Coordinates of C-alpha atoms and ligand atoms in Angstrom, one line a residue:
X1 CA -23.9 -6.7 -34.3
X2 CA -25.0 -8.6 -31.3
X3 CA -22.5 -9.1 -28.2
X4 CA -21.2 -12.2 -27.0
X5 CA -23.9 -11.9 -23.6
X6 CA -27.1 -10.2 -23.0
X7 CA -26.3 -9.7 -18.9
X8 CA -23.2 -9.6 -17.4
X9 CA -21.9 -8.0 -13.8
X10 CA -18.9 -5.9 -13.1
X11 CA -17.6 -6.6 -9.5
X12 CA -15.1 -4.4 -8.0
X13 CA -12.8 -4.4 -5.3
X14 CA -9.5 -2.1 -5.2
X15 CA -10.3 -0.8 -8.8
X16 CA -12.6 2.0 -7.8
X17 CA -13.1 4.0 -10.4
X18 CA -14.7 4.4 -14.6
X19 CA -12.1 5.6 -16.4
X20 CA -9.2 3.7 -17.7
X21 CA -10.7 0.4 -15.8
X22 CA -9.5 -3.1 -17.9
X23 CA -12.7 -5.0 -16.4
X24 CA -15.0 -2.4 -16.6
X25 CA -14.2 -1.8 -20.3
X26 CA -14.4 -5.7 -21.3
X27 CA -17.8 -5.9 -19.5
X28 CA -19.7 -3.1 -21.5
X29 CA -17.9 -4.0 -24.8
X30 CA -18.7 -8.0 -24.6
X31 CA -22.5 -7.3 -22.7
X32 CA -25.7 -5.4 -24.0
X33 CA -26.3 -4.7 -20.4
X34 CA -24.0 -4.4 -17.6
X35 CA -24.9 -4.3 -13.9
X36 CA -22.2 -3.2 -11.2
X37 CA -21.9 -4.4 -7.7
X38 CA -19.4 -3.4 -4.7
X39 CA -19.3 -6.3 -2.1
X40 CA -18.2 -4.7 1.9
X41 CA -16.8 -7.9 2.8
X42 CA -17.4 -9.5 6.0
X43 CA -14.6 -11.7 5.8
X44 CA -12.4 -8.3 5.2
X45 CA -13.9 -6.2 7.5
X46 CA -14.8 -8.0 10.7
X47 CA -11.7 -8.6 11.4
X48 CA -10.7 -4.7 11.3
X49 CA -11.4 -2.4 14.6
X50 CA -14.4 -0.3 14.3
X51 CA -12.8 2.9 13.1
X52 CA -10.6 2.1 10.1
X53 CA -9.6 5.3 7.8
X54 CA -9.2 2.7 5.0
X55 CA -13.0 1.8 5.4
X56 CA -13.8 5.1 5.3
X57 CA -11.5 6.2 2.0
X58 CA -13.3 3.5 0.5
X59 CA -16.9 4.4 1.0
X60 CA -16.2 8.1 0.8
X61 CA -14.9 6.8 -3.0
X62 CA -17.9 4.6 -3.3
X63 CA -20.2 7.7 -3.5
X64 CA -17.9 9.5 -6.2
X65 CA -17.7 5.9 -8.2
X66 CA -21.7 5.3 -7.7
X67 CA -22.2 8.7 -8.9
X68 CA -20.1 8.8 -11.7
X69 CA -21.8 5.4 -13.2
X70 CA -25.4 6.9 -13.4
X71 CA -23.8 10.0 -15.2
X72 CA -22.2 7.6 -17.5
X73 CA -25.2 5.8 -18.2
X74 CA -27.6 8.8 -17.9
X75 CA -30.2 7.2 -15.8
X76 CA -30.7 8.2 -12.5
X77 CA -32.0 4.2 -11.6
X78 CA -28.5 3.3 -12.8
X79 CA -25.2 2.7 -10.1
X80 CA -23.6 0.9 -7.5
X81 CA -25.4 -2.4 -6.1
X82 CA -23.5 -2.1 -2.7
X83 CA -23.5 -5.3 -0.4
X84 CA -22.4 -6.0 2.9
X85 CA -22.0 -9.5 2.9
X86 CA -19.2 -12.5 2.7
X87 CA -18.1 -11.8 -1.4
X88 CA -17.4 -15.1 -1.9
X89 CA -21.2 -16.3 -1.2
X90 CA -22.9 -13.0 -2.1
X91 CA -21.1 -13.0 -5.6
X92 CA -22.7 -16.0 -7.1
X93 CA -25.9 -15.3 -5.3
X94 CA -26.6 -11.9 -6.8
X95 CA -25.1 -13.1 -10.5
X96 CA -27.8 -15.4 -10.2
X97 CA -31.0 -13.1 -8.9
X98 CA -29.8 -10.6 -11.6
X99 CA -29.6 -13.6 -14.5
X100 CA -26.0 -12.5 -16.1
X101 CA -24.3 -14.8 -18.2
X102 CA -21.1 -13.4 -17.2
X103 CA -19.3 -11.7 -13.7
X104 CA -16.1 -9.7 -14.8
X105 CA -13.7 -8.4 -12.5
X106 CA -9.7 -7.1 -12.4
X107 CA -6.9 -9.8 -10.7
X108 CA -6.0 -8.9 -6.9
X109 CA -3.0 -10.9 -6.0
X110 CA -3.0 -11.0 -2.4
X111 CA -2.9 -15.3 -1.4
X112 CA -6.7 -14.8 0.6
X113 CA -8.0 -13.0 -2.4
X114 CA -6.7 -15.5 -4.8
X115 CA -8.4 -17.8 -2.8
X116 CA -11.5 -16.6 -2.5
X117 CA -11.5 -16.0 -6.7
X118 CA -11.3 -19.8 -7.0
X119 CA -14.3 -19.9 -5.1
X120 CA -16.5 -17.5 -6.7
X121 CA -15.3 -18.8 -10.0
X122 CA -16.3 -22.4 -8.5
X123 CA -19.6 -21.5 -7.7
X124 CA -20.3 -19.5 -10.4
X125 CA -18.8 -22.3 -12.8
X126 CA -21.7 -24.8 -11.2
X127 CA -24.6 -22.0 -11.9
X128 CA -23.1 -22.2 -16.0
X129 CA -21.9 -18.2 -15.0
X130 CA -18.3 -16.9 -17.6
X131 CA -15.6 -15.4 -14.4
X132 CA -13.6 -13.6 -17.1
X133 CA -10.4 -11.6 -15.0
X134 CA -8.2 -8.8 -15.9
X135 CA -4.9 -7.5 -15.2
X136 CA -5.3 -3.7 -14.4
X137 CA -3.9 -2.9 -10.9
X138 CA -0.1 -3.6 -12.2
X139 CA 1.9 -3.0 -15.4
X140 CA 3.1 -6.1 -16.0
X141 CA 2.1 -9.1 -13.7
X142 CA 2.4 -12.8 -12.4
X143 CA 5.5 -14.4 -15.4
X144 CA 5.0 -11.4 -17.8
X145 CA 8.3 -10.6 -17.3
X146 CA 10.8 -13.6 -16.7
X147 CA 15.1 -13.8 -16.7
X148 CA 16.4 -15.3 -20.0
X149 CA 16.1 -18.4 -18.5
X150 CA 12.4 -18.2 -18.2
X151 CA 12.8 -17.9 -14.2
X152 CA 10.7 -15.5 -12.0
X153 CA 13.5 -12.3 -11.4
X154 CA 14.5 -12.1 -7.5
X155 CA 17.0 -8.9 -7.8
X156 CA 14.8 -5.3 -8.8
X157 CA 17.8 -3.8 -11.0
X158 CA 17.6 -6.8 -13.8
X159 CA 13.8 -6.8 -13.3
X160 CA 13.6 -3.0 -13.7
X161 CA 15.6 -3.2 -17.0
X162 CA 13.5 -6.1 -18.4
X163 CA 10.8 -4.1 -17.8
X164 CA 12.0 -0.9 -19.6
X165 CA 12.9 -2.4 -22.1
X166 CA 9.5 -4.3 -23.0
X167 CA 7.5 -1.0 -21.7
X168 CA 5.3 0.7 -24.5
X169 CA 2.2 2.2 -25.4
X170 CA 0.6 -1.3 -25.4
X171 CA 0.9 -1.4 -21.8
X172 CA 0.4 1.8 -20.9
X173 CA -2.6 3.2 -23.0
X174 CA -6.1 3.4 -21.3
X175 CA -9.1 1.7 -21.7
X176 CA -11.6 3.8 -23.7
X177 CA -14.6 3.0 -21.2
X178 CA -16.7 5.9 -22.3
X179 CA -17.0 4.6 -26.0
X180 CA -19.0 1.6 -24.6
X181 CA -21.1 3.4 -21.5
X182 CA -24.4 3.0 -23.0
X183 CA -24.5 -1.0 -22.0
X184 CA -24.8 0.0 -18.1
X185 CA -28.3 -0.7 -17.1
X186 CA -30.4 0.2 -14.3
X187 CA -30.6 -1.4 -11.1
X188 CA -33.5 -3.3 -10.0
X189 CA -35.8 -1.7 -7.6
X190 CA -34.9 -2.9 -4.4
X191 CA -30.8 -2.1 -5.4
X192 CA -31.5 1.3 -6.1
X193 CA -30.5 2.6 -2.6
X194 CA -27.7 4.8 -1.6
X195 CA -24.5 4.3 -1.0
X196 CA -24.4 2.4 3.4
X197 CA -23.4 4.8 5.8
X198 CA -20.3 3.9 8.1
X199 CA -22.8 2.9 10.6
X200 CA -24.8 1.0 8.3
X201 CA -21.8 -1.4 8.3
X202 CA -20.8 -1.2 11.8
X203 CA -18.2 1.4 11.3
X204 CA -17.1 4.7 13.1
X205 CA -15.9 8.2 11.4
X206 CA -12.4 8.4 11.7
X207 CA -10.3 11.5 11.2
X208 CA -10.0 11.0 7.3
X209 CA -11.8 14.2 6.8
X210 CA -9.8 16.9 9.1
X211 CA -6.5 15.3 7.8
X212 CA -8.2 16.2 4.1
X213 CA -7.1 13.0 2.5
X214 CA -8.8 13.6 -0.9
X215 CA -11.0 10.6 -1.6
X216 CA -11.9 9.1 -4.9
X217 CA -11.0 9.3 -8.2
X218 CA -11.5 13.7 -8.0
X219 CA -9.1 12.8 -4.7
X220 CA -6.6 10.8 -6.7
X221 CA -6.5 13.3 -10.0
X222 CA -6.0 16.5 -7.6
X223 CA -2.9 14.7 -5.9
X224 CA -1.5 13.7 -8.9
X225 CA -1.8 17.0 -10.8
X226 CA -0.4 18.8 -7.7
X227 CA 2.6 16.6 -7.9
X228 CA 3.0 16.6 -11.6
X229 CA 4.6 19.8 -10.9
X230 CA 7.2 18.4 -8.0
X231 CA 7.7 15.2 -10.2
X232 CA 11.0 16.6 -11.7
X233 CA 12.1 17.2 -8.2
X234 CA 11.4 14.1 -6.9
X235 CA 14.8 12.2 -6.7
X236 CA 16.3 15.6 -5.1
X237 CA 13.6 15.7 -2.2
X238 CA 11.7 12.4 -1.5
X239 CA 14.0 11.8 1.1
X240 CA 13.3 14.2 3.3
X241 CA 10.4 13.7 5.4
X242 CA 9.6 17.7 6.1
X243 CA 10.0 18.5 2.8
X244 CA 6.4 17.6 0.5
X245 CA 8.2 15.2 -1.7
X246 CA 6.3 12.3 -2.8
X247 CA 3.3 12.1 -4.1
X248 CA 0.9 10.8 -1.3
X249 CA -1.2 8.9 -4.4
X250 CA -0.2 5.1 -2.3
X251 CA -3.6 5.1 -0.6
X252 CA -5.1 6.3 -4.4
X253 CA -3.4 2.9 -5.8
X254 CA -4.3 0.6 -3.0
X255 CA -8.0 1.3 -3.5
X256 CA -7.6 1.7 -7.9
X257 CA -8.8 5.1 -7.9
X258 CA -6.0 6.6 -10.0
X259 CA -5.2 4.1 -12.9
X260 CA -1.6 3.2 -12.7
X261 CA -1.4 3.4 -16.4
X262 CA -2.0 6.8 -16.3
X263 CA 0.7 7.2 -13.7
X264 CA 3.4 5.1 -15.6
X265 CA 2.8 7.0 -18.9
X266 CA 3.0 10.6 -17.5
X267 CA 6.3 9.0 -15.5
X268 CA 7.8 7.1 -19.1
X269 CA 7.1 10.6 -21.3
X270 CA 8.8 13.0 -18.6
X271 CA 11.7 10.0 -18.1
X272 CA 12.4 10.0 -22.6
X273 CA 12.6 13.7 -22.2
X274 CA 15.2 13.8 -19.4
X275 CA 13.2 13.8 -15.8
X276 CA 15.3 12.6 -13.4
X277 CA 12.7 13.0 -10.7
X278 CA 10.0 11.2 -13.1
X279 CA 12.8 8.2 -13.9
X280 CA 13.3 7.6 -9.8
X281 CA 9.2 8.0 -9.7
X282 CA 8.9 5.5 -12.4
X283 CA 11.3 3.0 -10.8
X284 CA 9.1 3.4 -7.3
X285 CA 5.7 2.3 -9.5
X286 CA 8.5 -0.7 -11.1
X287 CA 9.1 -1.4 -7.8
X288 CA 5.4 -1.6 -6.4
X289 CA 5.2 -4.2 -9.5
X290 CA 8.1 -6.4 -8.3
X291 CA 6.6 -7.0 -5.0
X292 CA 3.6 -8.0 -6.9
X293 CA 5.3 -10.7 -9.2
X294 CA 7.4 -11.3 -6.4
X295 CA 4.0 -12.7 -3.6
X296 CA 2.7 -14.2 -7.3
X297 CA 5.5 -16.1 -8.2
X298 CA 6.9 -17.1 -4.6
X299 CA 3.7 -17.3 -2.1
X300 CA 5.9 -18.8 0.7
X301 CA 6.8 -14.9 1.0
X302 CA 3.7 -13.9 2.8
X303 CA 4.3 -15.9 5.8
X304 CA 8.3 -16.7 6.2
X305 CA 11.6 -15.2 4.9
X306 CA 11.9 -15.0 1.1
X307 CA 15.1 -16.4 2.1
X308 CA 14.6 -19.1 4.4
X309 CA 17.9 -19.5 5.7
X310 CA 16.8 -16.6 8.3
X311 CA 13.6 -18.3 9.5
X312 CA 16.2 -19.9 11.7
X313 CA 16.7 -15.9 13.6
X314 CA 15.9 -16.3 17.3
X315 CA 14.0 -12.9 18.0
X316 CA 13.5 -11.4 21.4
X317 CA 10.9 -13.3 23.1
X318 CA 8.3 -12.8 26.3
X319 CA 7.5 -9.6 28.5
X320 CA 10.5 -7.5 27.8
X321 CA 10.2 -8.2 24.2
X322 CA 6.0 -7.6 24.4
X323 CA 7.5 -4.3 26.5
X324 CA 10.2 -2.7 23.8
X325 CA 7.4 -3.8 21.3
X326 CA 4.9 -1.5 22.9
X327 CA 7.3 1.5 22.8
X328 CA 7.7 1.3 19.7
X329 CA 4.5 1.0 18.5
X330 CA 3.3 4.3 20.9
X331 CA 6.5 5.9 19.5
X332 CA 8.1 5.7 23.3
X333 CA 11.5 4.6 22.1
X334 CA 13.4 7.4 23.3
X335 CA 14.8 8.3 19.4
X336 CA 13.3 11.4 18.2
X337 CA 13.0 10.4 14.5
X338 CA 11.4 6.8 15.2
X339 CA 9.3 8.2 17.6
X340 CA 8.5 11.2 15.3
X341 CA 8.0 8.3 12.4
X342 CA 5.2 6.5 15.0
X343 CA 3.5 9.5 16.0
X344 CA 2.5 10.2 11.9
X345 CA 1.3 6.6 11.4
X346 CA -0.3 6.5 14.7
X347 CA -2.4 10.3 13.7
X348 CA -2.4 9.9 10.0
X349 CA -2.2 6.6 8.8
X350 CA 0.9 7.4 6.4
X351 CA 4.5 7.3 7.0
X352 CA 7.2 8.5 4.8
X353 CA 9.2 6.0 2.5
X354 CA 12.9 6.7 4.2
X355 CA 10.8 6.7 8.1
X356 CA 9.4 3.5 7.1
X357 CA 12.7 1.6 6.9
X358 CA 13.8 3.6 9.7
X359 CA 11.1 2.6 12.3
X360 CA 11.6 -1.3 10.5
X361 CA 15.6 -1.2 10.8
X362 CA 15.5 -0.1 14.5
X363 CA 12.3 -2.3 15.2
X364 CA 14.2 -5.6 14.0
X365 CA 17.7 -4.8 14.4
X366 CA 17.6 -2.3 17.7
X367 CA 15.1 -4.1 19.4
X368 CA 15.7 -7.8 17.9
X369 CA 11.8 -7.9 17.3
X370 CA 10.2 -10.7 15.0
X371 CA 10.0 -8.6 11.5
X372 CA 6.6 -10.0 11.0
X373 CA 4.9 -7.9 14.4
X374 CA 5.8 -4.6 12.6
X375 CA 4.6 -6.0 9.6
X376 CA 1.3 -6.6 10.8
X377 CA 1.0 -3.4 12.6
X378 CA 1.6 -1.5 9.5
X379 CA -1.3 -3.6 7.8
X380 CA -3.4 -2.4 10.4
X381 CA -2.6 1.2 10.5
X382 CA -1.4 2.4 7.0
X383 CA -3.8 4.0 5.0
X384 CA -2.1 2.6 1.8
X385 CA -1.0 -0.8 3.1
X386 CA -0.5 -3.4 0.8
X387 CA 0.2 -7.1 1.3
X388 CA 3.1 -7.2 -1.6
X389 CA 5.1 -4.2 -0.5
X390 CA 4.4 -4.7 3.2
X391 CA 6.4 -7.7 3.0
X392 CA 8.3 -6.7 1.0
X393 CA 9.8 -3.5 2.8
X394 CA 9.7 -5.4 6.2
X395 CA 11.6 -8.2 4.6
X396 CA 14.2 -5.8 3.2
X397 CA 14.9 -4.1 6.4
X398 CA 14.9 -7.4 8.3
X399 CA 17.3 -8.4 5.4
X400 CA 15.4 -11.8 4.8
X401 CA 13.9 -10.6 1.6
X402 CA 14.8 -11.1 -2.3
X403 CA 17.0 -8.0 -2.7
X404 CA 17.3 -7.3 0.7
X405 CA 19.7 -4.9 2.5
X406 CA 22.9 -6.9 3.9
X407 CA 22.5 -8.0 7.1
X408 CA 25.2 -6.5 8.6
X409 CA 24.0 -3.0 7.2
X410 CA 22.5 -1.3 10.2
X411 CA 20.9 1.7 9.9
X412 CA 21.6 4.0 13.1
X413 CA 18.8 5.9 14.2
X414 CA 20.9 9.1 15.0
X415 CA 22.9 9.5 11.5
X416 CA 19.5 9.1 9.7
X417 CA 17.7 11.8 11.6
X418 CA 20.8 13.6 11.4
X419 CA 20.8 12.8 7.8
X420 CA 17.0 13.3 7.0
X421 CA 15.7 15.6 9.0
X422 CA 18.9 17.6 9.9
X423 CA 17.1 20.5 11.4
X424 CA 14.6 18.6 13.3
X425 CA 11.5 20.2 11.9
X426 CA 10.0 16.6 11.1
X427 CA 10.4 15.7 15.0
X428 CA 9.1 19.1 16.3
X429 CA 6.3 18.6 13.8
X430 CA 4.9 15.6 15.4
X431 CA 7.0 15.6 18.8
X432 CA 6.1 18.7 20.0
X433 CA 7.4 18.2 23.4
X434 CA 10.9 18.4 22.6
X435 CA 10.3 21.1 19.7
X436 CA 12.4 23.9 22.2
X437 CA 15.5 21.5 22.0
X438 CA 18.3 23.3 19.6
X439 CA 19.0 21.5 16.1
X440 CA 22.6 20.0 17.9
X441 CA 20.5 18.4 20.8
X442 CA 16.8 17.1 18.8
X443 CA 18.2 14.0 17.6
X444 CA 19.5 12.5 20.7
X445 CA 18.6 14.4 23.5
X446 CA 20.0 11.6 26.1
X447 CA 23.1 12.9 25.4
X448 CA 22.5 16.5 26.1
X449 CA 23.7 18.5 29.0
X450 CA 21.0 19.2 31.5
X451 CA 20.8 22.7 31.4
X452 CA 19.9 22.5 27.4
X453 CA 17.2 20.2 28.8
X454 CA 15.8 22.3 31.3
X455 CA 16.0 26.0 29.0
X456 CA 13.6 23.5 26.7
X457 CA 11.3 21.8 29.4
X458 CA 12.2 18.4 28.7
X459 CA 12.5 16.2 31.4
X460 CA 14.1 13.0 30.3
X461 CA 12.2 9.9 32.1
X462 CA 8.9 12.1 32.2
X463 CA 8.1 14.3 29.1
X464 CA 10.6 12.2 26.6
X465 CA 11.6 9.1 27.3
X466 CA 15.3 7.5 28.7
X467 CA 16.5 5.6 24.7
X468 CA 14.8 1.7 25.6
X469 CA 18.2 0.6 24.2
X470 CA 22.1 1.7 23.4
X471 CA 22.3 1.6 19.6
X472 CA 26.1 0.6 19.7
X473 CA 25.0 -2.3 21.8
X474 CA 22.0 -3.3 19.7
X475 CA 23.9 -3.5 16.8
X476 CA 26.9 -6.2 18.3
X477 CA 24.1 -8.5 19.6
X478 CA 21.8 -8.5 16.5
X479 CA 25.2 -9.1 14.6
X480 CA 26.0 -11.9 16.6
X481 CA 21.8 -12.7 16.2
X482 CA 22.2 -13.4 12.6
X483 CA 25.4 -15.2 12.6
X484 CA 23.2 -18.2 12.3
X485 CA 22.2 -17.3 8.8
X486 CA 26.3 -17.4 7.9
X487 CA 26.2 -21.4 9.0
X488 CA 23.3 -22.2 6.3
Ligands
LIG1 C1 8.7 -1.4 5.9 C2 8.0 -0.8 4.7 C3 6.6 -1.1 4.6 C4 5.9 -0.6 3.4 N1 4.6 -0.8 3.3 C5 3.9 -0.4 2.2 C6 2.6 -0.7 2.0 O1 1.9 -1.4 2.8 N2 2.0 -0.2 0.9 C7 2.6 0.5 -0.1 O2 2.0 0.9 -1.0 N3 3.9 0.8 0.1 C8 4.6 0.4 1.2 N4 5.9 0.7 1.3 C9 6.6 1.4 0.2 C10 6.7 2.9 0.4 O3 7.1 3.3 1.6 C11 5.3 3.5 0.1 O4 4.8 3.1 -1.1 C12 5.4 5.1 -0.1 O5 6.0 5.6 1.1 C13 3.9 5.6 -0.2 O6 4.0 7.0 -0.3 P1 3.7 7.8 -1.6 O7 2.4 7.3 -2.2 O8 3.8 9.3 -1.3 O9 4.9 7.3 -2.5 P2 5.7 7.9 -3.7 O10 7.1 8.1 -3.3 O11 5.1 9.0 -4.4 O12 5.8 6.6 -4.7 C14 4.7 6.4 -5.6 C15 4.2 5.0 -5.5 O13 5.2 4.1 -5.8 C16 5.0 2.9 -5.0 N5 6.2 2.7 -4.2 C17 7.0 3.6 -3.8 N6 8.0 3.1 -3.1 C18 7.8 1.8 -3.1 C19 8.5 0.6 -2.5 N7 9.6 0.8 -1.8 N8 7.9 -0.6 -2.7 C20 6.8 -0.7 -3.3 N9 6.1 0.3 -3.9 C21 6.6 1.5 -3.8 C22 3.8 3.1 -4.2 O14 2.6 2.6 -4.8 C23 3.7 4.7 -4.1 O15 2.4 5.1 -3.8 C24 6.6 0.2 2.5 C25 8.0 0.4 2.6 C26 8.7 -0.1 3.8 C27 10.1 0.2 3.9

């Protein structure tokens, strides 16, 4: 039986990988031949500094994906077209030199990737080119799940439920790609090159390799089958940041080279037969698709507070605020834990879940800084960042957000590290100036006596620096700072 087109084009973006992939599967089942094409784009990537570990995961997974097509199709002249180019002209260009009916692709919700998908479909719509789109990087998307009264939910708990409830294996099964991998096709001639170097795009080697961040789809099946095995543990330890509790599979989701079908089944089977660890993991991927729905359904999100009452907040302005900003950001604020938290994102471009709403708490309500400077700085250092639940964590520790912590709930830096990382071996780990300090003295060493200090060479003012603020006296002015959102 004949298919609906003779050409069509499979574009990817964060959806790097063959198995399990929604568009993928749609293009070789509707298309005799299917072409595949990875755009580096220029409107993406100038922006970013010249060594960028996400750049690097993603063409270190480019090779694996490109490889893993020509296997698929068995021809060696089959793979990756790779461009370096702005998508939203290239797109339409190449469907055009490679004469497809049809360009398929999975949704990406982010508001300047929205955008650009109206172009390409624009331009593609005046060349007489199908844009057909799927949902694959979420469970359930956009208004798929909605209150009884056919609202947008706000509040995770009620949203979590609804989504349990309608959760089954029609959501959660996988695409059979393989069954339909004879429609890829070969690449014309002058597309049959190799995948760019990093310096091909104007990039530099980061330290992605000695930190051994697995890469690709091999990358995100070995981190998941090593924490299959911790999964039932996961409620008990994911707090801890010494402890290897997570999974470490956020940058593997980012980029779409684990499917998160796969991830949600494995969760919902463990959760029927009594995980608690798999139930908390599964309400972690719920929540991943809450801040989805949630930048989908209310886009004002991305730029001010989900609740606007609290755009009316006057942060910390000028030098002294650019100056506390700075010691944060090189982890020189003086509290082991959130300079501990700084020093792993600055080296490794991940920070544990509990550091990250430490290091957002103390950044927005110790230091009375704008929420929306440590939201950009985690988009431009975490490996797994993520416009939906960047905002959406910064916005809950800055209390502005749908589902936020109160405002008045203050975290304090001490009674978490105390809390958290009781012995200190997280701050030794990455702070090793003070790792000689004894457990009672590690997570506030302003307040030790000075001959501890000097048994441990550290000099307070020179090796570790004086705390930039008093914690008790952060916390009265930043509740007297959001007194303003009471009056609204
Ligand atoms: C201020 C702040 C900023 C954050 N920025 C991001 C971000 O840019 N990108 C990002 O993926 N997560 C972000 N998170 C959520 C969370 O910290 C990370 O998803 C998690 O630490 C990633 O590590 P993991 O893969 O080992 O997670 P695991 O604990 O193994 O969880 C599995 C997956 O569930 C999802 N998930 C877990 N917790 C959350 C959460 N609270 N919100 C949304 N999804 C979650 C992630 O996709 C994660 O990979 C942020 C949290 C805060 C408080």
């Amino acid at each position: 039986m004949g298919k609906e087109f003779d050409t069509g084009l499979m574009w990817f973006r964060r959806d790097l990988r063959t198995d399990d992939n929604a568009a993928l599967y749609h293009a070789l089942k509707r298309c005799n031949k299917v072409h595949c094409v990875f755009v580096f784009d220029k409107e993406i990537l100038d922006a970013l500094p010249r060594a960028d570990r996400r750049v690097e995961f993603i063409r270190e997974s480019l090779v694996e994906l490109d490889m893993s097509i020509r296997e698929l199709a068995k021809n060696k002249n089959a793979g990756l077209i790779i461009q370096h180019a702005w998508a939203s002209d290239e797109l339409p260009k190449l469907a055009q030199e490679l004469k497809v009916q049809a360009v398929f692709t999975n949704h990406d919700y982010e508001p300047q990737a929205v955008h650009r998908d109206a172009v390409v479909l624009g331009k593609l719509a005046g060349l007489g080119i199908a844009f057909h789109t799927f949902k694959d990087h979420v469970i359930f998307e956009r208004t798929e799940v909605l209150t009884q009264m056919g609202k947008p939910y706000g509040v995770f708990t009620p949203y979590k439920n609804a989504c349990l409830k309608k959760l089954n294996d029609f959501y959660l099964k996988p695409y059979p790609v393989e069954k339909y991998t004879s429609s890829l096709t070969e690449r014309p001639i002058s597309y049959q090159r190799s995948v760019p170097t990093l310096a091909e795009i104007g990039f530099e080697a980061t330290n992605l390799a000695t930190l051994k961040i697995p890469t690709g789809m091999s990358g995100g099946r070995t981190l998941f089958e090593d924490f299959f095995d911790r999964m039932d543990d996961y409620h008990a330890t994911r707090d801890f940041p010494a402890v290897k509790g997570p999974s470490y599979l956020g940058v593997h989701l980012r980029f779409g080279t684990v499917s998160i079908r796969k991830l949600a089944a494995t969760a919902h089977q463990r959760t029927i037969v009594g995980s608690q660890g798999a139930a908390v993991w599964l309400s972690e991927l719920i929540w991943r698709d809450f801040y989805f729905q949630i930048l989908s359904n209310f886009p004002h999100a991305a730029t001010g507070a989900f609740k606007p009452e609290y755009d009316a907040i006057k942060w910390e302005q000028g030098e002294h605020a650019k100056k506390l900003f700075t010691a944060w950001c090189e982890g020189k604020t003086g509290y082991p834990l959130v300079d501990a938290a700084m020093a792993q994102i600055n080296q490794t471009g991940y920070m544990h879940n509990r550091l990250r709403m430490v290091v957002a708490s103390f950044l927005v309500k110790d230091l009375g800084i704008d929420w929306r400077w440590g939201e950009r700085y985690f988009a431009e250092h975490l490996n797994d960042f993520d416009q939906s639940a960047n905002n959406g964590g910064w916005q809950w520790a800055s209390s502005s957000g749908c589902d936020a912590q109160p405002y008045f709930r203050i975290f304090n830096p001490t009674s978490q590290s105390e809390k958290f990382d009781s012995e200190g071996k997280f701050i030794r780990k990455y702070l090793p100036q003070l790792s000689k300090l004894p457990n009672s003295a590690i997570h506030e060493p302003w307040d030790t006596k000075p001959i501890e200090l000097q048994a441990a060479n550290v000099t307070l003012g020179d090796s570790y620096p004086y705390p930039v603020v008093n914690h008790a006296q952060a916390r009265e002015k930043t509740l007297l700072r959001y007194a303003v959102v009471k009056r609204h």
